[in-house]
Each structure stands twice: as C-alpha cells, then as structure tokens.
mmCIF file of C-alpha atoms and ligand atoms in Angstrom:
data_model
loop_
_atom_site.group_PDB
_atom_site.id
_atom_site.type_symbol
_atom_site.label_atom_id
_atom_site.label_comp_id
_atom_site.label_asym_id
_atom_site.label_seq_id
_atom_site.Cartn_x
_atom_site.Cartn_y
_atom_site.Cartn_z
ATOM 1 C CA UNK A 1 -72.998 41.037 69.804
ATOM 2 C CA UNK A 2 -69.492 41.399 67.891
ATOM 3 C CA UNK A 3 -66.946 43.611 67.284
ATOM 4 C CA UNK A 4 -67.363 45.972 63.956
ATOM 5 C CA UNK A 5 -64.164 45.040 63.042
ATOM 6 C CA UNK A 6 -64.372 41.299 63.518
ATOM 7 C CA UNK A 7 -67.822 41.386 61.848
ATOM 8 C CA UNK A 8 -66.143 43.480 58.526
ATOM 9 C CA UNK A 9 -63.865 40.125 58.766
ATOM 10 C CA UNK A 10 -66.555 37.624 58.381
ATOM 11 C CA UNK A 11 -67.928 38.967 55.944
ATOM 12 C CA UNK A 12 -65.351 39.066 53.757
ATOM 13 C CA UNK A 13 -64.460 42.613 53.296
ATOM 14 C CA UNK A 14 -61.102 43.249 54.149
ATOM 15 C CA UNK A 15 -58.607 40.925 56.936
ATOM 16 C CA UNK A 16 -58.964 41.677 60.753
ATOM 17 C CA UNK A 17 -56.268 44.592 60.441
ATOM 18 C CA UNK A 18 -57.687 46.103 57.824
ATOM 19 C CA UNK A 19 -61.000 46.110 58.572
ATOM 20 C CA UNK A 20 -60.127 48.262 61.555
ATOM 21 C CA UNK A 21 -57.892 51.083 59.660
ATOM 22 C CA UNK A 22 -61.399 51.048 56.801
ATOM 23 C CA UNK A 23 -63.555 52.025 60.509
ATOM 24 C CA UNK A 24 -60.909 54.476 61.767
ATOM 25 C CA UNK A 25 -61.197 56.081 58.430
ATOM 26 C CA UNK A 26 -64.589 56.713 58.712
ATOM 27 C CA UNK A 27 -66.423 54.143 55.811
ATOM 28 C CA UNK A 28 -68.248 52.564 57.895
ATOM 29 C CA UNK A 29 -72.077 53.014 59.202
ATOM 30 C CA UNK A 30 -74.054 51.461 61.093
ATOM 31 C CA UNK A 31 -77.938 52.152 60.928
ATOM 32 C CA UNK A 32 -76.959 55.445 59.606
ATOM 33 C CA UNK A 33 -74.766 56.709 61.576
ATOM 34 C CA UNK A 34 -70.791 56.566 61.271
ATOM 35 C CA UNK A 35 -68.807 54.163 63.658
ATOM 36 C CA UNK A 36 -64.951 55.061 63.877
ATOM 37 C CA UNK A 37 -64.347 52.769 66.671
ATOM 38 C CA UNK A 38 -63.295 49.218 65.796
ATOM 39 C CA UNK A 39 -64.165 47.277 69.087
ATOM 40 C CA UNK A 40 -67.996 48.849 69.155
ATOM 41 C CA UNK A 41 -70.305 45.937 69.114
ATOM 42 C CA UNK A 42 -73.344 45.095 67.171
ATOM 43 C CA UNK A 43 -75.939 42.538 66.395
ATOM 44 C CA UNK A 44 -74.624 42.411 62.724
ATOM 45 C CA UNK A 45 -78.263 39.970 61.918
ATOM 46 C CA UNK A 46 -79.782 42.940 63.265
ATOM 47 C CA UNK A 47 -78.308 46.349 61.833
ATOM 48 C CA UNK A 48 -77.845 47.708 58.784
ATOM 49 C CA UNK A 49 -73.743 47.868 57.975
ATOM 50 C CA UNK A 50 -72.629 49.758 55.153
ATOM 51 C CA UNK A 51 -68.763 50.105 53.625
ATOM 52 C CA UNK A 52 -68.467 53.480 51.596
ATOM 53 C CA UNK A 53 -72.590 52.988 51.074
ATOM 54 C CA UNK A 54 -72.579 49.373 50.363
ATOM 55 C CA UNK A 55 -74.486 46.803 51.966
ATOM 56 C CA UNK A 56 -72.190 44.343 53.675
ATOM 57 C CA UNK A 57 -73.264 40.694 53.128
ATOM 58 C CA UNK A 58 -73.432 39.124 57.163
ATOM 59 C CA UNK A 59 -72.725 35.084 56.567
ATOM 60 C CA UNK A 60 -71.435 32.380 58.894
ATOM 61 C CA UNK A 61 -69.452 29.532 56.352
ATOM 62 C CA UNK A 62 -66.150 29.107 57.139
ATOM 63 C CA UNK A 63 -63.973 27.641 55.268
ATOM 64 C CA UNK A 64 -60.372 25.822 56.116
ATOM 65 C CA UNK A 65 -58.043 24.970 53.267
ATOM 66 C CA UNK A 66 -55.181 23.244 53.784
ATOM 67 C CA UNK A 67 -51.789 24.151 51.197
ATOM 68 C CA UNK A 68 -48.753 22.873 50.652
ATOM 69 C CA UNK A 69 -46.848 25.941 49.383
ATOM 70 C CA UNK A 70 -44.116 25.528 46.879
ATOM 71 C CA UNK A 71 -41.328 27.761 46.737
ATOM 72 C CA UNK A 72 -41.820 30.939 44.191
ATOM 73 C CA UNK A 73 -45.616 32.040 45.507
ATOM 74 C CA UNK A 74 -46.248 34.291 48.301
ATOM 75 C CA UNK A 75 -48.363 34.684 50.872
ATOM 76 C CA UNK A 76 -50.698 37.324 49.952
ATOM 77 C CA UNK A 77 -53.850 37.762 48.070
ATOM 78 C CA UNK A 78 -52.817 40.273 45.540
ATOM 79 C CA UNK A 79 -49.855 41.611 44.813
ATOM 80 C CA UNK A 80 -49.049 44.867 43.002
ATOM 81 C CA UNK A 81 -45.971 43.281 41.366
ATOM 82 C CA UNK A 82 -48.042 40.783 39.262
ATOM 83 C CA UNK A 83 -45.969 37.724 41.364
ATOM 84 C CA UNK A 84 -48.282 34.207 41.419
ATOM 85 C CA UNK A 85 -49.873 34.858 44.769
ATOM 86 C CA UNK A 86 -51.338 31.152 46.928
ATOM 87 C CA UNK A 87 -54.131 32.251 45.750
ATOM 88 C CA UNK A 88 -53.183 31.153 41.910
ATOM 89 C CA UNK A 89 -53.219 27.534 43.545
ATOM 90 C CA UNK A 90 -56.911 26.939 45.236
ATOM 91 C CA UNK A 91 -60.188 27.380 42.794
ATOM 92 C CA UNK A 92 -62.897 30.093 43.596
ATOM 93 C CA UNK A 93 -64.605 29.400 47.112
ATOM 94 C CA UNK A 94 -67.044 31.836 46.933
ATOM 95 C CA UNK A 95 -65.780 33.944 49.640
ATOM 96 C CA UNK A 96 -62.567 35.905 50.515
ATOM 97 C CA UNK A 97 -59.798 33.380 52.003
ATOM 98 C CA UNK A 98 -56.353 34.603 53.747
ATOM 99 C CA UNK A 99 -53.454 33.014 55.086
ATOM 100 C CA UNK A 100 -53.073 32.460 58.395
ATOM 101 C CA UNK A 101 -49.354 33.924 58.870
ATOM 102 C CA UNK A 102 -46.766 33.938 56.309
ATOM 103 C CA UNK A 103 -44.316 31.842 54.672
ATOM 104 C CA UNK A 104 -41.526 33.343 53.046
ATOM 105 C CA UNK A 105 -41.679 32.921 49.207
ATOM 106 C CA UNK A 106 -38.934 30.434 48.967
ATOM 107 C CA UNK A 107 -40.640 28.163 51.824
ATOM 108 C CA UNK A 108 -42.709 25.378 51.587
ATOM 109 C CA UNK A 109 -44.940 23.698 53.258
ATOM 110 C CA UNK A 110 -48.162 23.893 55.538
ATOM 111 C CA UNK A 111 -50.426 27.464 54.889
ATOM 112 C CA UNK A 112 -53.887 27.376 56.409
ATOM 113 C CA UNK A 113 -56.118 30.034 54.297
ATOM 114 C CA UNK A 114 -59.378 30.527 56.102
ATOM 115 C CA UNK A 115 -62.140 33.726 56.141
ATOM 116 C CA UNK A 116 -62.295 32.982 59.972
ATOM 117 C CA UNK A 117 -60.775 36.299 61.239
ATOM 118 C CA UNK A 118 -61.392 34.561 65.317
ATOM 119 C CA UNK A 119 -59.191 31.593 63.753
ATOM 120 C CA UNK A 120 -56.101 33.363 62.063
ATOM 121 C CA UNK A 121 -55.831 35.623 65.229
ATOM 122 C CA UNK A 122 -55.393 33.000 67.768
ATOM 123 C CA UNK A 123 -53.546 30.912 65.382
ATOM 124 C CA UNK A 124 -50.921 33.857 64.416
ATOM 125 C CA UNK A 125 -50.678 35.843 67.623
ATOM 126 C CA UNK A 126 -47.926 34.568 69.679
ATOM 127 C CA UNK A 127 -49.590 34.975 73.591
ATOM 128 C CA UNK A 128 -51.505 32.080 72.200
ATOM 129 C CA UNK A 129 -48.628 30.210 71.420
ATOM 130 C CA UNK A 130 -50.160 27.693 68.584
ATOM 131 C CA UNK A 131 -46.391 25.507 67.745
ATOM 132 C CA UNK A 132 -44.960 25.650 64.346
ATOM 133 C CA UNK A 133 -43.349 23.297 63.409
ATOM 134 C CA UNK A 134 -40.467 23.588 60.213
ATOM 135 C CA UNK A 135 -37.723 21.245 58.970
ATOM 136 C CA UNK A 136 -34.527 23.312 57.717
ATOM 137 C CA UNK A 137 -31.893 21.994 55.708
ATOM 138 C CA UNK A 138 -28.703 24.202 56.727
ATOM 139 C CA UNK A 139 -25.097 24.245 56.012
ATOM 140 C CA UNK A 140 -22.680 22.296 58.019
ATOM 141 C CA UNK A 141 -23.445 20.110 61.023
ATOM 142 C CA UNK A 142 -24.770 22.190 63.760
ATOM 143 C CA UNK A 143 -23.245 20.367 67.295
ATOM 144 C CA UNK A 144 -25.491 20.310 70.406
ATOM 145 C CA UNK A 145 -23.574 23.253 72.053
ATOM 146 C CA UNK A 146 -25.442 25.438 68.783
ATOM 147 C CA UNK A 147 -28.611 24.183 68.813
ATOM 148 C CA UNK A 148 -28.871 24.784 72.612
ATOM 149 C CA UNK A 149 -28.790 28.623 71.949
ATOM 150 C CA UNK A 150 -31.450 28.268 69.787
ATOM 151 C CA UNK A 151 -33.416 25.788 73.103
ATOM 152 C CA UNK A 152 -32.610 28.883 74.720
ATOM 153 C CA UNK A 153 -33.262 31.832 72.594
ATOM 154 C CA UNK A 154 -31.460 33.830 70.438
ATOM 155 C CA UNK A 155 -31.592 37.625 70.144
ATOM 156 C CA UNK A 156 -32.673 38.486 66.364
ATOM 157 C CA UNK A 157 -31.750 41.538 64.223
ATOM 158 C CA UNK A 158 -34.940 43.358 65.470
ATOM 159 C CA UNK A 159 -34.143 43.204 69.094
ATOM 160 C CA UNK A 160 -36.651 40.632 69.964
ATOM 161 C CA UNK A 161 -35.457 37.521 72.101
ATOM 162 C CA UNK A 162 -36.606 34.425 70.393
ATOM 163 C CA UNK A 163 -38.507 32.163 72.992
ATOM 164 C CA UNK A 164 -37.056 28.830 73.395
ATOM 165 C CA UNK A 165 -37.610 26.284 70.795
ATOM 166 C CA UNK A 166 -38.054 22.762 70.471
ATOM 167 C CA UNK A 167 -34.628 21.198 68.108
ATOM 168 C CA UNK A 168 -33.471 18.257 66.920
ATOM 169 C CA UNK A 169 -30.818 16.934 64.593
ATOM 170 C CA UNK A 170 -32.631 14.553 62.727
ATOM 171 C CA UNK A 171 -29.639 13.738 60.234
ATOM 172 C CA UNK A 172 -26.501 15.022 58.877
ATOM 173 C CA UNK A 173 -24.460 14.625 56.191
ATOM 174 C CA UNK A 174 -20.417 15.687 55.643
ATOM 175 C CA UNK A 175 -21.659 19.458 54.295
ATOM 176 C CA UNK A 176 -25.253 19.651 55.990
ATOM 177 C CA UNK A 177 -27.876 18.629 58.143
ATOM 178 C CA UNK A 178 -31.761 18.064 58.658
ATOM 179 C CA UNK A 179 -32.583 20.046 61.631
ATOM 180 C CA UNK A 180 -36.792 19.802 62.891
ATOM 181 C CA UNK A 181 -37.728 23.055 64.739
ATOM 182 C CA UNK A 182 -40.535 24.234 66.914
ATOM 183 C CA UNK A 183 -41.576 27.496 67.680
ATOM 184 C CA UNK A 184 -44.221 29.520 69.339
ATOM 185 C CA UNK A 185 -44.033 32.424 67.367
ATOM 186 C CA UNK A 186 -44.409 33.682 63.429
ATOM 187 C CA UNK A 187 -41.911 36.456 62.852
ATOM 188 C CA UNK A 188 -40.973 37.292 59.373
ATOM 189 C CA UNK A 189 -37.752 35.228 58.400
ATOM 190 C CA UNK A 190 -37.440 33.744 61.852
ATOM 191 C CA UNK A 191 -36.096 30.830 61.273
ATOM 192 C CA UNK A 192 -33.632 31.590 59.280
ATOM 193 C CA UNK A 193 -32.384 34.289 61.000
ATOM 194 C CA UNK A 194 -32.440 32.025 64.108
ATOM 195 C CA UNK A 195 -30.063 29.544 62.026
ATOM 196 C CA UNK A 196 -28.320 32.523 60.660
ATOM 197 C CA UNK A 197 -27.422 33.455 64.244
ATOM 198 C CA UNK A 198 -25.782 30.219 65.425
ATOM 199 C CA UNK A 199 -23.891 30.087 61.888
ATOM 200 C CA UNK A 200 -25.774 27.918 59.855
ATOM 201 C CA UNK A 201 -27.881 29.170 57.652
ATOM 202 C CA UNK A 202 -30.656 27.331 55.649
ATOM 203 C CA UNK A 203 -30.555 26.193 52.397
ATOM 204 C CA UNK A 204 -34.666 24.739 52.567
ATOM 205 C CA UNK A 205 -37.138 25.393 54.785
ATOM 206 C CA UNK A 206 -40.293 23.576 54.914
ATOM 207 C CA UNK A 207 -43.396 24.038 57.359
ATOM 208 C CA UNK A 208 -44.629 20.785 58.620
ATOM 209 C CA UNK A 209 -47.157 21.515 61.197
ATOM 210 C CA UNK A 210 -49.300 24.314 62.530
ATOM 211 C CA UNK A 211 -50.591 23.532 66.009
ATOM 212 C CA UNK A 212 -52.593 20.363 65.514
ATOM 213 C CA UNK A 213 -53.241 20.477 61.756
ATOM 214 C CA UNK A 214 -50.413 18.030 60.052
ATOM 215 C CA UNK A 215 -49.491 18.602 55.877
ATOM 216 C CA UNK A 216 -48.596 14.411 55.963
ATOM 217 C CA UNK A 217 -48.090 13.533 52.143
ATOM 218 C CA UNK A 218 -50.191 16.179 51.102
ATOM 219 C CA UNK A 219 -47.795 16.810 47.914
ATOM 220 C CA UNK A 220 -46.641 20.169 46.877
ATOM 221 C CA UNK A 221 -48.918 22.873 45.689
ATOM 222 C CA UNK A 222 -51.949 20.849 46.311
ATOM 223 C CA UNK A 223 -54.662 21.579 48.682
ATOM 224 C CA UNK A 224 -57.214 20.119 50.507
ATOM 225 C CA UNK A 225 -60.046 20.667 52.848
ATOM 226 C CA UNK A 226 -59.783 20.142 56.619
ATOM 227 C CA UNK A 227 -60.756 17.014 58.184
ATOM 228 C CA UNK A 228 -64.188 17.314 60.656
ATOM 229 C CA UNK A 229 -61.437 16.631 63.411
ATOM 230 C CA UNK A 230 -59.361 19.620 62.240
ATOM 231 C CA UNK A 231 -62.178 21.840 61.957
ATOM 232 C CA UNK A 232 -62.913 21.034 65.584
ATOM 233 C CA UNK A 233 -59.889 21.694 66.921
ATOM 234 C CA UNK A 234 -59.762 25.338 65.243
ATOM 235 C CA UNK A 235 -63.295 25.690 65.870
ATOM 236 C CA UNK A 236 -61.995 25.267 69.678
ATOM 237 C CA UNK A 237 -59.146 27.589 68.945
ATOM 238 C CA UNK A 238 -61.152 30.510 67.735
ATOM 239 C CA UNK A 239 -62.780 30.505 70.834
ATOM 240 C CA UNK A 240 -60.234 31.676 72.894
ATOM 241 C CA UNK A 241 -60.096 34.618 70.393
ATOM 242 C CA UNK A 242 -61.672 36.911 73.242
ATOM 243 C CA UNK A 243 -59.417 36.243 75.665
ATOM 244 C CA UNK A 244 -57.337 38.554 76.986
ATOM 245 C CA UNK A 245 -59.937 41.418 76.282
ATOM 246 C CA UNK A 246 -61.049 43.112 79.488
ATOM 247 C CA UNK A 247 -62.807 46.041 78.117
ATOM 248 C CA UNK A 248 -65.579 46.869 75.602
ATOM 249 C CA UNK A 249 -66.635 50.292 74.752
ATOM 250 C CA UNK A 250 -70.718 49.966 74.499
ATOM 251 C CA UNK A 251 -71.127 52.596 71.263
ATOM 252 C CA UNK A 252 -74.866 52.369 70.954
HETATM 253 N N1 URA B 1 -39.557 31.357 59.366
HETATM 254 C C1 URA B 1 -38.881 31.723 58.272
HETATM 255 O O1 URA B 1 -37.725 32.101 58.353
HETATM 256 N N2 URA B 1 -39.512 31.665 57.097
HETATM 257 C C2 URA B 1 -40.763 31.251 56.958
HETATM 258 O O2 URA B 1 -41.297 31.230 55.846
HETATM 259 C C3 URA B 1 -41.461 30.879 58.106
HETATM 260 C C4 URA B 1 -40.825 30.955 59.304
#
C-alpha cells in the first residue's frame, strides 16, 4: 500500500507537491469514488486511479541522471518565460524526470533529475541531512575568524539560522579565494547569502557533491547515468522516505 500522492509521483503525473494540491482539488478517483486526502493509501496494481478521468499509467523504472549544470539554465521543467530549462540538456527518457533541489541559474555543477518522488524527498528535505557540497569563488580573502561564523551558523535574510557547515580555504589569491563548503540544507541562494553575510560574496559557485553521488570530470552540460553503486546508495536513501511518519489515515 502507498500514499495517493506518492503513487501520482511515480507515475509521472505531476512532482510530490503537486501531486498533493491536484488530490486536494478534487481530480482524483479512485475506483470511482473521489479521494481529497493525499496520505490515503492504496494498492495502486490493484485500483483503478484516474486524474480529471484519465487512466494513470502505475510503473516502477526509475531513472537517475546525473548533470553538470552550466550557468544560464534553470532548474525547472518548463518555464513560462521560454528560458532553456535542464531539461534542454538530457534526450527523451520516456518518463517525467525532476531535479532533485535547485541550483540557482548562474550555478554549476552536480543536479540529480530522477522520477523517484521517495528519492528527491529524502535527498532535498533537510531532517535528513544528505551534505552538499559547493566550491565558491568569492571576493577577497576570507580569514579564519569569517569562516568560523559560517562553522557556526549565520542568521540569513529569512530568519532562519544556517546549521553549521563544513569550510575550508582551499586557495587564495591577492583579490579572491577558493572556499569548499558543506551544508546540510538546500535553501534558495544559501550560499551566497551565507558568503554575503560574512562580507564576501561569490563570484562562482559550483556544486560538487550531493551526499554520496560525486560530478568528478563529468564536463559541463553533459550527463550521465548513475553508476549500479550510486543507484544503491539512493535506492538505500529512499527508504528512509517513511520515516518520521507516525500516522496514516486508512480511507478505504
Ligand atoms: N546555494 C546557492 O546560493 N545557490 C545554489 O544554486 C545552490 C546553493
């Protein structure tokens, strides 16, 4: 038995998120009869699911793709504004791939796009705490004294108190410096706003690492499939995507 929402997921019809607010609003049956509650559970090899009357197609393939983001595309699957989405740089997989978090449009680096809903939610969620890792080029020469606020945690412009992070100078130069950090969380622009905070603000940003999955010399804008060792360790991760849930409501 799964969750309606999580089984909308799978199958490709909307993200996690949004497969919830297409329940709420009533699209949704099951057998028949309308389901509004995203966390009912179901046999979805053994009912009949429909979106707005359509037959929803139940599979298990997951795919893992593995990016290297150049600067100038973001991280969505459409966009309104006609902007080259990541999607402009993998072929057709025959089903619906998202990123797993965000990187800003003028970041590079590691983006995992996956249809495994179980897989971006423990990999984006920060109770689960999945390390990413970045290297930022900023202005000036950050001293020790600096980059222990950010060891510590900063307070960003929404309020939020950054947890502490793992920094290191790896090299400077008169007018800037290589800085690797490693954080448990995903907000939007957090790491430059982190480096924005302690007064030096980044000039590149690059992801390097998501949790155990490493970019290497994968070059820019090229992609690749995950290793069988990769696929294990999210595999592993997804797992955990239950945790922290305590109570189902039984619909049926
Ligand atoms: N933090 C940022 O500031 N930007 C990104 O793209 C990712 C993390």
């Amino acid at each position: 038995m799964e969750r309606l929402q999580k089984i909308l997921a799978n199958a490709d019809v909307a993200s996690r998120r949004a497969s919830g607010e297409i329940i709420k609003e009533g699209r949704v049956t099951v057998n028949g009869k309308i389901i509004r509650e995203p966390g009912a559970k179901f046999n979805s090899f053994a009912c009949e699911i429909r979106v707005d009357g359509q037959l929803i197609h139940v599979h298990d393939k997951k795919i893992y793709i593995m990016l290297n983001k150049p600067k100038g595309y973001i991280s969505t699957v459409y966009d309104p504004q006609g902007r080259r989405t990541i999607l402009d740089l993998v072929p057709p997989m025959g089903v619906r791939l998202f990123p797993v978090g965000r990187l800003d449009q003028d970041t590079e680096g590691l983006l995992l796009l996956t249809n495994d809903g179980d897989a971006t939610h423990v990999l984006t969620h920060p109770k689960f705490e999945i390390y990413k890792t970045y290297l930022a080029v900023v202005k000036g020469v950050p001293g020790e004294d600096r980059l222990d606020l950010l060891r510590d945690g900063v307070r960003l412009p929404s309020g939020h108190t950054s947890s502490p992070a793992v920094v290191r100078l790896i090299k400077a130069s008169g007018s800037c410096a290589l800085v690797e950090i490693k954080i448990g969380e995903g907000r939007k622009r957090q790491v430059r706003e982190m480096f924005d905070i302690i007064g030096h603000p980044v000039t590149s940003l690059t992801r390097t690492r998501l949790g155990e999955l490493v970019m290497g010399d994968l070059e820019v804008g090229s992609w690749r499939h995950l290793t069988q060792a990769e696929e294990s360790w999210i595999q592993r991760m997804a797992a955990r995507s239950g945790e922290g849930i305590t109570s189902c409501k039984k619909i049926l």
